[in-house]
Amino acid sequence: MTLTPDILMHAYRLMVMAKSMSETYEANRQDCKYVHSTSRGHEAIQIAAGLQLHACDWVSPYYRDDSIMLSIGFQPYELMLQLLAKRDDPFSGGRSYYCHPSSKDPNRPAIIHQSSATGMQAIPTTGLAQGVQFLERYHSNTLRKGENGELPVVVCSLGDGSVTEGEVSEAFQFATLKQLPIVYLVQDNQWSISAAGEEFRCTNAYEYAAGFKGMKRLQCDGSDFVKSFETMQEAVQYARTERRPVLVHAKVPLLGHHTSGVRKEFYRNREDLLRHGLYDPIPKLRLLLTNIGYTETQLNEVENNVLAYVQDHFNKALAAIEPDIQTVEDYVFVPTPVKEEKGQRVPKTGEKVMMVDAALHAIEEIMEEHPQAILYGQDVGRRLGGVFREAATLADKFGDHRVFNTAIQEAYIIGSTVGMSAVGMKPIVEVQFGDYIYPGFNQLVTEISKSCYLSNGKFPVQMLLRVPVGAYGGGGPYHSGSIESTLLTIKGIKVVYPSNAADMKGLMKAAFLDPNPVIMLEHKGLYWSKVPGTDDAKTIEPEKDYVLPLGKANVLLEADSEEVRKGNTVLIVTYGMGVYWAKAAAKKFPGRVEVLDLRTLFPLDEETIFASVRRHNKVLVLSEEQQNNSFAEALSLRISNNCYHFLDAKVEVMGALNLPAVPIHLDLEKAMLPTAAKVAERLEKLFSY
């Protein structure tokens, strides 16, 4: 693209538009009551970036990037609908802040859900580039290309303060290692809210990027439109043709407030404000335009027309319809195609398999049927195939491009699935132990769980996350944890916890086919049935066509109907290893104990739970987790609230001791955890009521 006078005038019009929008919001603060930031001072580099992009590209603006939005074709009215949280806000339907876009408009660059957490967009956006590269190499017919066949690029916009985030480093590492077609645009205004540059960084983004060998680096004066245009043109063209990562460091002034609620006068002195004002990009471009022949009259007319245009759009946005409160629960999830159990669970010629093999076979069958399914995580690749051999042979069968190792980067492993899913990939990822999921929680909570809801259903994240959990055999404090209660506080994800091989395979298939994020908790002690009393975890392997919908509990041990009639029975509601403690304890009370295996913790099969409770009147909720403030305790209250009139005794809860970790010594481990004997003692108590 040649930089012509027409492009310069177009850029000037967009700059004036962004400035007019900012001033309109400031002049109408009572109406613009929701927190917002604007691009004031950043207009030149943002518009220069947006003008390079095609409809086949992807871009992740951050919350100050309304000039990027204007430059890729969005109108002030569309942006203002989000500013004012109106019903027809095209990005979030009135659910998210100004300049937190998401878009699948085929005529504009696509935008995945954008959050407010600074720097967190780097991993999902790098996941986009990862997906683009995969499709380009192996499924090029499915890759969206430009009108002239040009390949897509991905642009990730960041503030310089956010580059100090560890997750940005994870993104840079992966992009450089895999040589992904991505441009990281870092806008450096020397402020991170009220912290000045010298307070929060030892080096700027350009200098920092030198440590990532293989990442091209560029920098420019981001207040100079011509220099910004030339730099961004070089960066985008490099990523588009060379298919490699590049970082652009642009120094820009901050002329507006950090946000409408954190105002510049709160933390900046007059000298700083005046110094930044010297670099206002609008007067710079106006001077250039006069030097190439545009008259003051022409430029004044442009400004007046833009101001009227912005005011007209603002008035229309003010008059727009407010959201319907009846829609507040829409788009937490999108519908799953798996709604009922199908296929052969117990084929006549089937053989018994261990849970770990059922999982392995399920993934193998999935990858055979779905060429866009890939598996990655720590040590799942060819050499080891998972520390539990749960991915053994898969890389040999499907290649290193579909089954591969990553660095020890739980945040990247989890968060990259946002971008992978958005381009049509079907990622299956693994965190090696439940105890190590926490570095990925930021991505799980901030990006994955909210993506569908805050994009109004445009970007659900199809992600299957496998996590080995649970204690057995002296695994110790960092390899034995139970994490379900922590996960279940996150809204917008599903949590599955199978207790046997058949369920493992059926739920694995359903979880993969679910267009929403699903976490599969897999108990290490059940993988090979090495724990005494867990032989029943081995089952006949279901056929390839078997699927088991999420949210369906299962009665694994039925009580005798006569004992039920007499009121002499207890229901144990449990999951995972608890199933085997419960079944072993029940042997002391023949016919008097019913065991309900939840199988899925969210969605929870409340209908079956409550129906079972009403039949038995006495209940024990059993969990391996530490008991205080656990899912098990929350479930006991839910049972009490819904079945109060049917209960003959308070709902009992049993979990592990309330310790911060599972001790490594076998006797200490046993003392902490529930056992069959401990469950039997609690049943004696319930039967005595």
C-alpha positions as semicolon CSV with decimal commas, in nm:
position;residue;x (nm);y (nm);z (nm)
1;M;0,000;0,000;0,000
2;T;0,152;0,331;-0,108
3;L;0,116;0,621;0,131
4;T;-0,085;0,870;-0,078
5;P;-0,239;1,206;0,009
6;D;-0,579;1,037;0,017
7;I;-0,459;0,791;0,279
8;L;-0,310;1,076;0,483
9;M;-0,641;1,262;0,469
10;H;-0,832;0,945;0,561
11;A;-0,602;0,895;0,857
12;Y;-0,650;1,256;0,964
13;R;-1,025;1,219;0,949
14;L;-1,005;0,908;1,168
15;M;-0,775;1,084;1,415
16;V;-1,011;1,376;1,446
17;M;-1,299;1,132;1,483
18;A;-1,128;0,951;1,771
19;K;-1,046;1,285;1,938
20;S;-1,403;1,409;1,891
21;M;-1,539;1,088;2,041
22;S;-1,314;1,128;2,345
23;E;-1,420;1,490;2,390
24;T;-1,788;1,399;2,347
25;Y;-1,762;1,137;2,620
26;E;-1,589;1,386;2,849
27;A;-1,854;1,650;2,784
28;N;-2,131;1,401;2,864
29;R;-1,991;1,227;3,170
30;Q;-2,333;1,182;3,327
31;D;-2,448;0,978;3,029
32;C;-2,111;0,801;2,983
33;K;-2,130;0,656;3,333
34;Y;-1,956;0,325;3,265
35;V;-1,578;0,319;3,294
36;H;-1,392;0,367;2,968
37;S;-1,058;0,460;2,815
38;T;-0,985;0,625;2,482
39;S;-0,693;0,630;2,240
40;R;-0,617;0,999;2,286
41;G;-0,247;1,040;2,199
42;H;-0,222;0,690;2,052
43;E;-0,420;0,763;1,736
44;A;-0,134;0,766;1,483
45;I;0,015;0,424;1,554
46;Q;-0,326;0,264;1,598
47;I;-0,465;0,392;1,270
48;A;-0,141;0,305;1,094
49;A;-0,177;-0,050;1,223
50;G;-0,543;-0,091;1,135
51;L;-0,498;0,034;0,780
52;Q;-0,260;-0,256;0,708
53;L;-0,515;-0,524;0,792
54;H;-0,743;-0,724;0,563
55;A;-1,069;-0,899;0,636
56;C;-0,883;-1,231;0,655
57;D;-0,668;-1,109;0,945
58;W;-0,715;-1,125;1,320
59;V;-0,654;-0,843;1,565
60;S;-0,671;-0,816;1,943
61;P;-0,709;-0,452;2,045
62;Y;-0,673;-0,358;2,407
63;Y;-0,903;-0,132;2,603
64;R;-0,750;0,194;2,477
65;D;-0,767;0,103;2,107
66;D;-1,078;0,271;1,971
67;S;-0,866;0,424;1,691
68;I;-0,777;0,074;1,573
69;M;-1,146;-0,007;1,572
70;L;-1,223;0,297;1,356
71;S;-0,938;0,218;1,117
72;I;-1,064;-0,136;1,046
73;G;-1,410;-0,010;0,960
74;F;-1,619;0,017;1,276
75;Q;-1,839;0,322;1,311
76;P;-1,863;0,548;1,615
77;Y;-2,223;0,439;1,667
78;E;-2,119;0,075;1,703
79;L;-1,851;0,163;1,956
80;M;-2,083;0,397;2,144
81;L;-2,344;0,125;2,184
82;Q;-2,087;-0,061;2,392
83;L;-1,979;0,256;2,573
84;L;-2,339;0,306;2,687
85;A;-2,405;-0,070;2,737
86;K;-2,698;-0,079;2,498
87;R;-2,888;-0,386;2,383
88;D;-2,754;-0,372;2,029
89;D;-2,392;-0,337;2,131
90;P;-2,248;-0,562;1,858
91;F;-1,970;-0,695;2,076
92;S;-2,120;-0,792;2,411
93;G;-2,487;-0,693;2,416
94;G;-2,434;-0,448;2,701
95;R;-2,222;-0,681;2,914
96;S;-1,872;-0,543;2,882
97;Y;-1,677;-0,219;2,883
98;Y;-1,607;0,020;2,600
99;C;-1,347;-0,105;2,351
100;H;-1,370;-0,466;2,466
101;P;-1,470;-0,595;2,123
102;S;-1,537;-0,930;1,967
103;S;-1,630;-0,967;1,604
104;K;-1,684;-1,230;1,336
105;D;-1,785;-0,978;1,068
106;P;-1,661;-1,137;0,742
107;N;-1,582;-0,793;0,596
108;R;-1,348;-0,685;0,876
109;P;-1,055;-0,840;1,062
110;A;-1,190;-1,083;1,320
111;I;-1,156;-1,015;1,693
112;I;-1,178;-1,273;1,969
113;H;-1,320;-1,174;2,309
114;Q;-1,104;-0,907;2,472
115;S;-1,073;-0,876;2,848
116;S;-0,952;-0,597;3,075
117;A;-0,668;-0,795;3,232
118;T;-0,360;-0,628;3,087
119;G;-0,137;-0,854;2,884
120;M;-0,370;-1,150;2,907
121;Q;-0,466;-1,113;2,542
122;A;-0,112;-1,212;2,439
123;I;-0,164;-1,585;2,497
124;P;-0,508;-1,628;2,333
125;T;-0,392;-1,417;2,039
126;T;-0,074;-1,618;2,002
127;G;-0,301;-1,922;2,007
128;L;-0,474;-1,766;1,705
129;A;-0,142;-1,749;1,522
130;Q;-0,069;-2,107;1,626
131;G;-0,401;-2,216;1,474
132;V;-0,347;-2,012;1,158
133;Q;-0,007;-2,175;1,109
134;F;-0,152;-2,524;1,155
135;L;-0,435;-2,465;0,908
136;E;-0,199;-2,306;0,659
137;R;0,031;-2,607;0,666
138;Y;-0,214;-2,893;0,694
139;H;-0,565;-2,772;0,602
140;S;-0,506;-2,474;0,376
141;N;-0,847;-2,516;0,212
142;T;-1,012;-2,422;0,543
143;L;-0,795;-2,114;0,606
144;R;-0,964;-1,781;0,543
145;K;-0,746;-1,587;0,297
146;G;-0,758;-1,242;0,145
147;E;-0,928;-1,145;-0,180
148;N;-0,599;-1,187;-0,367
149;G;-0,502;-1,505;-0,187
150;E;-0,289;-1,332;0,075
151;L;-0,231;-1,524;0,396
152;P;-0,374;-1,393;0,723
153;V;-0,169;-1,231;0,995
154;V;-0,248;-1,184;1,360
155;V;-0,194;-0,856;1,544
156;C;-0,180;-0,834;1,922
157;S;-0,192;-0,486;2,072
158;L;-0,034;-0,430;2,414
159;G;0,057;-0,149;2,648
160;D;0,422;-0,139;2,750
161;G;0,335;-0,188;3,116
162;S;0,169;-0,517;3,035
163;V;0,487;-0,657;2,881
164;T;0,617;-0,706;3,235
165;E;0,350;-0,975;3,283
166;G;0,488;-1,329;3,289
167;E;0,218;-1,450;3,053
168;V;0,337;-1,210;2,783
169;S;0,676;-1,378;2,809
170;E;0,510;-1,718;2,762
171;A;0,343;-1,589;2,446
172;F;0,666;-1,441;2,308
173;Q;0,848;-1,767;2,384
174;F;0,597;-1,982;2,197
175;A;0,563;-1,744;1,903
176;T;0,938;-1,732;1,859
177;L;0,994;-2,103;1,913
178;K;0,727;-2,197;1,657
179;Q;0,786;-1,895;1,430
180;L;0,424;-1,784;1,419
181;P;0,282;-1,513;1,187
182;I;0,204;-1,256;1,456
183;V;0,276;-0,886;1,514
184;Y;0,299;-0,764;1,872
185;L;0,226;-0,391;1,871
186;V;0,348;-0,241;2,197
187;Q;0,226;0,113;2,264
188;D;0,457;0,275;2,517
189;N;0,316;0,588;2,680
190;Q;0,553;0,559;2,978
191;W;0,271;0,505;3,225
192;S;0,114;0,197;3,383
193;I;-0,183;0,359;3,554
194;S;-0,004;0,584;3,807
195;A;0,332;0,403;3,793
196;A;0,589;0,577;3,575
197;G;0,812;0,377;3,345
198;E;1,113;0,393;3,573
199;E;0,905;0,237;3,849
200;F;0,779;-0,072;3,669
201;R;1,041;-0,177;3,413
202;C;1,414;-0,213;3,378
203;T;1,397;-0,214;2,999
204;N;1,142;-0,125;2,733
205;A;0,967;-0,377;2,513
206;Y;1,206;-0,335;2,220
207;E;1,508;-0,408;2,439
208;Y;1,327;-0,692;2,617
209;A;1,236;-0,860;2,287
210;A;1,605;-0,894;2,202
211;G;1,609;-1,193;2,436
212;F;1,371;-1,383;2,207
213;K;1,601;-1,490;1,926
214;G;1,406;-1,517;1,604
215;M;1,163;-1,231;1,675
216;K;1,208;-0,936;1,441
217;R;1,211;-0,600;1,624
218;L;1,106;-0,257;1,502
219;Q;1,047;0,071;1,678
220;C;0,915;0,410;1,584
221;D;0,776;0,740;1,702
222;G;0,412;0,636;1,741
223;S;0,295;0,997;1,732
224;D;0,425;1,043;1,378
225;F;0,174;0,894;1,136
226;V;0,412;0,856;0,843
227;K;0,677;0,677;1,048
228;S;0,408;0,468;1,215
229;F;0,256;0,373;0,880
230;E;0,591;0,272;0,733
231;T;0,685;0,071;1,041
232;M;0,353;-0,110;1,064
233;Q;0,354;-0,176;0,692
234;E;0,697;-0,339;0,723
235;A;0,588;-0,540;1,028
236;V;0,263;-0,670;0,883
237;Q;0,419;-0,746;0,546
238;Y;0,699;-0,936;0,718
239;A;0,452;-1,148;0,916
240;R;0,233;-1,197;0,608
241;T;0,510;-1,312;0,376
242;E;0,785;-1,450;0,598
243;R;0,532;-1,606;0,841
244;R;0,743;-1,508;1,141
245;P;0,684;-1,301;1,456
246;V;0,769;-0,934;1,486
247;L;0,745;-0,684;1,769
248;V;0,684;-0,314;1,712
249;H;0,768;-0,076;1,996
250;A;0,597;0,260;1,945
251;K;0,654;0,549;2,183
252;V;0,335;0,754;2,220
253;P;0,201;1,032;2,439
254;L;-0,083;0,976;2,683
255;L;-0,313;1,273;2,634
256;G;-0,629;1,136;2,793
257;H;-0,708;0,985;3,129
258;H;-0,604;0,635;3,225
259;T;-0,976;0,569;3,246
260;S;-1,278;0,785;3,302
261;G;-1,253;0,688;3,669
262;V;-0,876;0,725;3,712
263;R;-0,821;1,075;3,585
264;K;-0,488;1,215;3,473
265;E;-0,491;1,497;3,725
266;F;-0,494;1,239;4,006
267;Y;-0,137;1,132;3,942
268;R;0,031;1,346;3,675
269;N;0,186;1,690;3,722
270;R;0,162;1,987;3,487
271;E;0,513;1,936;3,351
272;D;0,440;1,578;3,249
273;L;0,112;1,673;3,083
274;L;0,275;1,955;2,887
275;R;0,562;1,732;2,776
276;H;0,322;1,468;2,644
277;G;0,115;1,738;2,476
278;L;0,410;1,832;2,256
279;Y;0,374;1,496;2,083
280;D;0,004;1,518;1,999
281;P;-0,020;1,328;1,666
282;I;-0,308;1,537;1,528
283;P;-0,128;1,873;1,490
284;K;0,168;1,684;1,343
285;L;-0,045;1,528;1,070
286;R;-0,235;1,851;1,011
287;L;0,094;2,033;0,946
288;L;0,199;1,763;0,701
289;L;-0,131;1,793;0,516
290;T;-0,091;2,168;0,479
291;N;0,263;2,114;0,349
292;I;0,137;1,885;0,072
293;G;-0,134;2,123;-0,047
294;Y;-0,445;2,092;0,171
295;T;-0,581;2,428;0,280
296;E;-0,680;2,535;0,629
297;T;-1,036;2,571;0,499
298;Q;-1,040;2,210;0,380
299;L;-0,904;2,081;0,707
300;N;-1,147;2,289;0,912
301;E;-1,433;2,155;0,703
302;V;-1,317;1,798;0,770
303;E;-1,305;1,866;1,141
304;N;-1,648;2,028;1,148
305;N;-1,804;1,746;0,947
306;V;-1,647;1,484;1,171
307;L;-1,765;1,661;1,485
308;A;-2,122;1,671;1,354
309;Y;-2,094;1,307;1,248
310;V;-1,975;1,199;1,592
311;Q;-2,243;1,400;1,768
312;D;-2,512;1,247;1,548
313;H;-2,388;0,895;1,627
314;F;-2,373;0,976;1,997
315;N;-2,730;1,105;2,000
316;K;-2,849;0,790;1,825
317;A;-2,658;0,572;2,069
318;L;-2,811;0,758;2,363
319;A;-3,157;0,686;2,224
320;A;-3,083;0,319;2,159
321;I;-3,271;0,046;2,346
322;E;-3,143;-0,081;2,680
323;P;-3,075;-0,454;2,725
324;D;-3,362;-0,685;2,815
325;I;-3,293;-0,817;3,163
326;Q;-3,452;-1,147;3,061
327;T;-3,139;-1,213;2,853
328;V;-2,895;-1,186;3,144
329;E;-2,842;-1,563;3,155
330;D;-2,802;-1,610;2,780
331;Y;-2,476;-1,739;2,633
332;V;-2,309;-1,876;2,944
333;F;-2,276;-2,182;2,723
334;V;-2,384;-2,266;2,371
335;P;-2,584;-2,588;2,318
336;T;-2,395;-2,915;2,296
337;P;-2,491;-3,173;2,033
338;V;-2,453;-3,460;2,282
339;K;-2,781;-3,475;2,470
340;E;-2,835;-3,848;2,526
341;E;-2,637;-4,165;2,572
342;K;-2,572;-4,335;2,241
343;G;-2,373;-4,628;2,111
344;Q;-2,263;-4,960;2,256
345;R;-2,146;-4,925;2,615
346;V;-2,097;-5,300;2,671
347;P;-2,031;-5,469;2,338
348;K;-2,061;-5,847;2,345
349;T;-1,710;-5,904;2,215
350;G;-1,556;-5,624;2,422
351;E;-1,263;-5,669;2,658
352;K;-1,195;-5,512;2,994
353;V;-0,960;-5,216;2,988
354;M;-0,805;-4,988;3,246
355;M;-0,918;-4,628;3,271
356;V;-0,590;-4,497;3,131
357;D;-0,631;-4,714;2,821
358;A;-0,995;-4,613;2,778
359;A;-0,882;-4,251;2,775
360;L;-0,599;-4,324;2,534
361;H;-0,831;-4,510;2,296
362;A;-1,090;-4,232;2,315
363;I;-0,834;-3,968;2,215
364;E;-0,701;-4,191;1,939
365;E;-1,052;-4,238;1,796
366;I;-1,122;-3,866;1,825
367;M;-0,805;-3,776;1,637
368;E;-0,879;-4,029;1,365
369;E;-1,224;-3,883;1,307
370;H;-1,140;-3,513;1,355
371;P;-0,830;-3,399;1,162
372;Q;-0,836;-3,060;1,333
373;A;-0,802;-3,216;1,679
374;I;-0,459;-3,169;1,831
375;L;-0,311;-3,268;2,166
376;Y;-0,042;-3,074;2,348
377;G;0,100;-3,022;2,694
378;Q;0,401;-3,114;2,902
379;D;0,560;-3,448;2,809
380;V;0,269;-3,577;2,600
381;G;0,486;-3,596;2,290
382;R;0,658;-3,883;2,117
383;R;0,933;-3,969;2,368
384;L;0,717;-4,022;2,676
385;G;0,350;-4,003;2,581
386;G;0,251;-3,852;2,914
387;V;0,392;-3,919;3,259
388;F;0,108;-4,168;3,309
389;R;0,141;-4,302;2,953
390;E;-0,204;-4,158;2,887
391;A;-0,086;-4,034;2,545
392;A;0,143;-4,325;2,460
393;T;0,186;-4,393;2,085
394;L;-0,034;-4,097;1,981
395;A;0,252;-3,891;1,838
396;D;0,371;-4,196;1,646
397;K;0,026;-4,237;1,493
398;F;-0,066;-3,876;1,424
399;G;0,266;-3,696;1,391
400;D;0,452;-3,436;1,593
401;H;0,243;-3,159;1,441
402;R;-0,072;-3,295;1,609
403;V;0,070;-3,437;1,934
404;F;0,354;-3,236;2,082
405;N;0,528;-3,115;2,395
406;T;0,516;-2,762;2,528
407;A;0,730;-2,579;2,776
408;I;0,628;-2,576;3,141
409;Q;0,376;-2,303;3,068
410;E;0,037;-2,387;3,211
411;A;-0,095;-2,042;3,123
412;Y;-0,001;-2,085;2,758
413;I;-0,125;-2,444;2,741
414;I;-0,468;-2,339;2,869
415;G;-0,505;-1,989;2,726
416;S;-0,389;-2,070;2,373
417;T;-0,699;-2,284;2,328
418;V;-0,905;-1,963;2,300
419;G;-0,735;-1,869;1,976
420;M;-0,708;-2,225;1,850
421;S;-1,079;-2,276;1,897
422;A;-1,163;-1,947;1,727
423;V;-0,998;-2,054;1,400
424;G;-1,175;-2,390;1,403
425;M;-0,916;-2,608;1,571
426;K;-1,026;-2,859;1,835
427;P;-0,758;-2,851;2,106
428;I;-0,711;-3,119;2,369
429;V;-0,457;-3,002;2,624
430;E;-0,311;-3,141;2,941
431;V;-0,178;-3,003;3,266
432;Q;0,048;-3,263;3,419
433;F;-0,094;-3,260;3,774
434;G;-0,387;-3,085;3,937
435;D;-0,147;-2,915;4,177
436;Y;0,012;-2,732;3,882
437;I;-0,301;-2,590;3,724
438;Y;-0,285;-2,265;3,917
439;P;-0,046;-2,077;3,684
440;G;-0,314;-2,129;3,419
441;F;-0,599;-1,998;3,632
442;N;-0,568;-1,644;3,504
443;Q;-0,640;-1,762;3,151
444;L;-0,910;-2,004;3,267
445;V;-1,096;-1,740;3,467
446;T;-1,029;-1,422;3,271
447;E;-1,037;-1,545;2,914
448;I;-1,183;-1,892;2,867
449;S;-1,477;-1,891;3,106
450;K;-1,601;-1,546;3,000
451;S;-1,543;-1,564;2,626
452;C;-1,883;-1,702;2,527
453;Y;-2,083;-1,485;2,765
454;L;-1,907;-1,156;2,696
455;S;-1,899;-1,210;2,320
456;N;-2,274;-1,275;2,312
457;G;-2,218;-1,633;2,206
458;K;-1,981;-1,554;1,917
459;F;-1,674;-1,715;2,068
460;P;-1,741;-2,017;2,285
461;V;-1,414;-2,197;2,352
462;Q;-1,413;-2,560;2,244
463;M;-1,142;-2,689;2,475
464;L;-1,089;-3,022;2,648
465;L;-0,845;-2,990;2,937
466;R;-0,720;-3,314;3,094
467;V;-0,593;-3,294;3,452
468;P;-0,466;-3,595;3,653
469;V;-0,567;-3,549;4,017
470;G;-0,598;-3,730;4,347
471;A;-0,382;-3,898;4,608
472;Y;-0,245;-4,247;4,625
473;G;0,077;-4,424;4,711
474;G;0,284;-4,141;4,858
475;G;0,249;-3,890;4,576
476;G;0,312;-3,614;4,826
477;P;0,204;-3,253;4,859
478;Y;0,250;-3,139;4,498
479;H;0,123;-3,443;4,308
480;S;-0,186;-3,549;4,502
481;G;-0,419;-3,252;4,512
482;S;-0,793;-3,239;4,454
483;I;-0,899;-2,919;4,281
484;E;-1,267;-2,958;4,196
485;S;-1,401;-2,703;4,446
486;T;-1,165;-2,439;4,315
487;L;-1,266;-2,514;3,957
488;L;-1,634;-2,510;4,039
489;T;-1,616;-2,151;4,158
490;I;-1,549;-2,055;3,795
491;K;-1,868;-1,998;3,601
492;G;-1,862;-2,075;3,230
493;I;-1,671;-2,405;3,238
494;K;-1,782;-2,767;3,276
495;V;-1,615;-3,020;3,506
496;V;-1,619;-3,397;3,452
497;Y;-1,490;-3,664;3,693
498;P;-1,525;-4,027;3,572
499;S;-1,470;-4,322;3,804
500;N;-1,442;-4,612;3,557
501;A;-1,318;-4,692;3,209
502;A;-1,655;-4,694;3,032
503;D;-1,749;-4,357;3,176
504;M;-1,404;-4,225;3,094
505;K;-1,442;-4,309;2,728
506;G;-1,803;-4,195;2,692
507;L;-1,748;-3,869;2,879
508;M;-1,424;-3,800;2,693
509;K;-1,607;-3,819;2,362
510;A;-1,891;-3,597;2,486
511;A;-1,647;-3,347;2,635
512;F;-1,459;-3,321;2,309
513;L;-1,778;-3,271;2,108
514;D;-1,904;-3,005;2,348
515;P;-1,844;-2,659;2,196
516;N;-1,777;-2,522;2,546
517;P;-1,470;-2,553;2,772
518;V;-1,463;-2,885;2,960
519;I;-1,214;-2,993;3,225
520;M;-1,171;-3,366;3,273
521;L;-1,041;-3,464;3,617
522;E;-0,877;-3,806;3,597
523;H;-0,784;-3,982;3,921
524;K;-0,431;-4,119;3,905
525;G;-0,518;-4,390;4,156
526;L;-0,784;-4,527;3,923
527;Y;-0,579;-4,514;3,601
528;W;-0,443;-4,867;3,644
529;S;-0,664;-4,992;3,932
530;K;-0,351;-5,039;4,143
531;V;-0,524;-4,917;4,459
532;P;-0,680;-5,212;4,647
533;G;-1,055;-5,227;4,594
534;T;-1,059;-5,039;4,263
535;D;-1,075;-5,333;4,023
536;D;-1,422;-5,220;3,916
537;A;-1,262;-4,914;3,753
538;K;-1,169;-5,159;3,477
539;T;-1,471;-5,223;3,255
540;I;-1,561;-5,363;2,916
541;E;-1,449;-5,099;2,669
542;P;-1,739;-4,929;2,490
543;E;-1,753;-4,921;2,113
544;K;-1,615;-4,633;1,911
545;D;-1,962;-4,480;1,870
546;Y;-2,034;-4,457;2,244
547;V;-2,098;-4,115;2,396
548;L;-2,219;-4,033;2,746
549;P;-2,369;-3,685;2,789
550;L;-2,238;-3,461;3,062
551;G;-2,460;-3,407;3,363
552;K;-2,598;-3,759;3,405
553;A;-2,538;-3,927;3,742
554;N;-2,542;-4,305;3,775
555;V;-2,653;-4,545;4,050
556;L;-2,358;-4,783;4,080
557;L;-2,490;-4,980;4,375
558;E;-2,861;-5,016;4,441
559;A;-3,014;-5,071;4,783
560;D;-3,261;-5,353;4,839
561;S;-3,616;-5,238;4,763
562;E;-3,752;-5,390;5,084
563;E;-3,492;-5,209;5,292
564;V;-3,583;-4,890;5,111
565;R;-3,949;-4,945;5,192
566;K;-3,866;-4,990;5,561
567;G;-3,659;-4,670;5,567
568;N;-3,341;-4,859;5,656
569;T;-3,115;-4,724;5,382
570;V;-2,856;-4,452;5,328
571;L;-2,764;-4,283;5,001
572;I;-2,398;-4,203;4,942
573;V;-2,350;-3,928;4,684
574;T;-1,992;-3,931;4,560
575;Y;-1,752;-3,939;4,264
576;G;-1,401;-4,045;4,171
577;M;-1,219;-4,249;4,437
578;G;-1,512;-4,191;4,671
579;V;-1,709;-4,446;4,468
580;Y;-1,473;-4,722;4,579
581;W;-1,460;-4,621;4,944
582;A;-1,839;-4,614;4,941
583;K;-1,878;-4,954;4,775
584;A;-1,628;-5,113;5,014
585;A;-1,799;-4,963;5,319
586;A;-2,140;-5,076;5,191
587;K;-2,034;-5,440;5,220
588;K;-2,081;-5,409;5,597
589;F;-2,447;-5,317;5,541
590;P;-2,582;-5,556;5,273
591;G;-2,875;-5,410;5,082
592;R;-2,888;-5,095;5,294
593;V;-2,657;-4,860;5,101
594;E;-2,709;-4,701;4,762
595;V;-2,413;-4,537;4,586
596;L;-2,473;-4,256;4,339
597;D;-2,178;-4,164;4,117
598;L;-2,211;-3,803;4,001
599;R;-1,976;-3,850;3,702
600;T;-2,011;-3,480;3,614
601;L;-1,975;-3,208;3,877
602;F;-2,098;-2,932;3,647
603;P;-2,350;-2,955;3,498
604;L;-2,480;-3,139;3,802
605;D;-2,760;-3,394;3,774
606;E;-2,975;-3,243;4,047
607;E;-3,286;-3,424;3,927
608;T;-3,134;-3,767;3,992
609;I;-2,971;-3,656;4,316
610;F;-3,289;-3,516;4,467
611;A;-3,500;-3,811;4,349
612;S;-3,254;-4,051;4,514
613;V;-3,247;-3,850;4,836
614;R;-3,626;-3,857;4,861
615;R;-3,619;-4,234;4,824
616;H;-3,367;-4,294;5,103
617;N;-3,412;-4,002;5,345
618;K;-3,057;-4,029;5,483
619;V;-2,758;-3,900;5,289
620;L;-2,379;-3,897;5,306
621;V;-2,192;-3,675;5,060
622;L;-1,844;-3,821;5,021
623;S;-1,542;-3,650;4,868
624;E;-1,163;-3,686;4,861
625;E;-1,120;-3,311;4,892
626;Q;-1,052;-3,131;5,217
627;Q;-1,397;-3,083;5,363
628;N;-1,420;-2,722;5,478
629;N;-1,574;-2,491;5,216
630;S;-1,579;-2,772;4,961
631;F;-1,808;-2,868;4,676
632;A;-1,930;-3,154;4,898
633;E;-2,042;-2,914;5,169
634;A;-2,213;-2,690;4,914
635;L;-2,392;-2,992;4,769
636;S;-2,509;-3,102;5,114
637;L;-2,673;-2,763;5,166
638;R;-2,838;-2,782;4,826
639;I;-2,976;-3,123;4,916
640;S;-3,103;-2,993;5,248
641;N;-3,272;-2,694;5,090
642;N;-3,446;-2,900;4,822
643;C;-3,529;-3,216;5,017
644;Y;-3,576;-3,086;5,370
645;H;-3,916;-3,247;5,426
646;F;-3,792;-3,589;5,315
647;L;-3,483;-3,611;5,537
648;D;-3,476;-3,817;5,856
649;A;-3,140;-3,673;5,958
650;K;-2,912;-3,389;5,861
651;V;-2,706;-3,449;5,551
652;E;-2,365;-3,584;5,651
653;V;-2,052;-3,473;5,469
654;M;-1,721;-3,653;5,468
655;G;-1,399;-3,538;5,308
656;A;-1,030;-3,527;5,380
657;L;-0,885;-3,349;5,683
658;N;-0,851;-2,975;5,643
659;L;-0,479;-2,968;5,575
660;P;-0,298;-2,745;5,324
661;A;-0,145;-3,042;5,139
662;V;-0,136;-3,419;5,123
663;P;0,167;-3,542;5,322
664;I;0,405;-3,781;5,149
665;H;0,436;-4,048;5,418
666;L;0,191;-4,329;5,348
667;D;0,055;-4,342;5,702
668;L;0,009;-3,965;5,713
669;E;-0,161;-3,973;5,373
670;K;-0,397;-4,243;5,497
671;A;-0,470;-4,047;5,812
672;M;-0,568;-3,744;5,605
673;L;-0,792;-3,914;5,348
674;P;-1,127;-4,087;5,384
675;T;-1,110;-4,467;5,382
676;A;-1,365;-4,744;5,356
677;A;-1,340;-4,796;5,732
678;K;-1,400;-4,428;5,805
679;V;-1,699;-4,426;5,570
680;A;-1,841;-4,733;5,744
681;E;-1,816;-4,556;6,081
682;R;-2,009;-4,260;5,942
683;L;-2,273;-4,495;5,801
684;E;-2,315;-4,652;6,147
685;K;-2,389;-4,305;6,278
686;L;-2,649;-4,240;6,011
687;F;-2,819;-4,576;6,063
688;S;-2,849;-4,497;6,434
689;Y;-3,079;-4,199;6,370
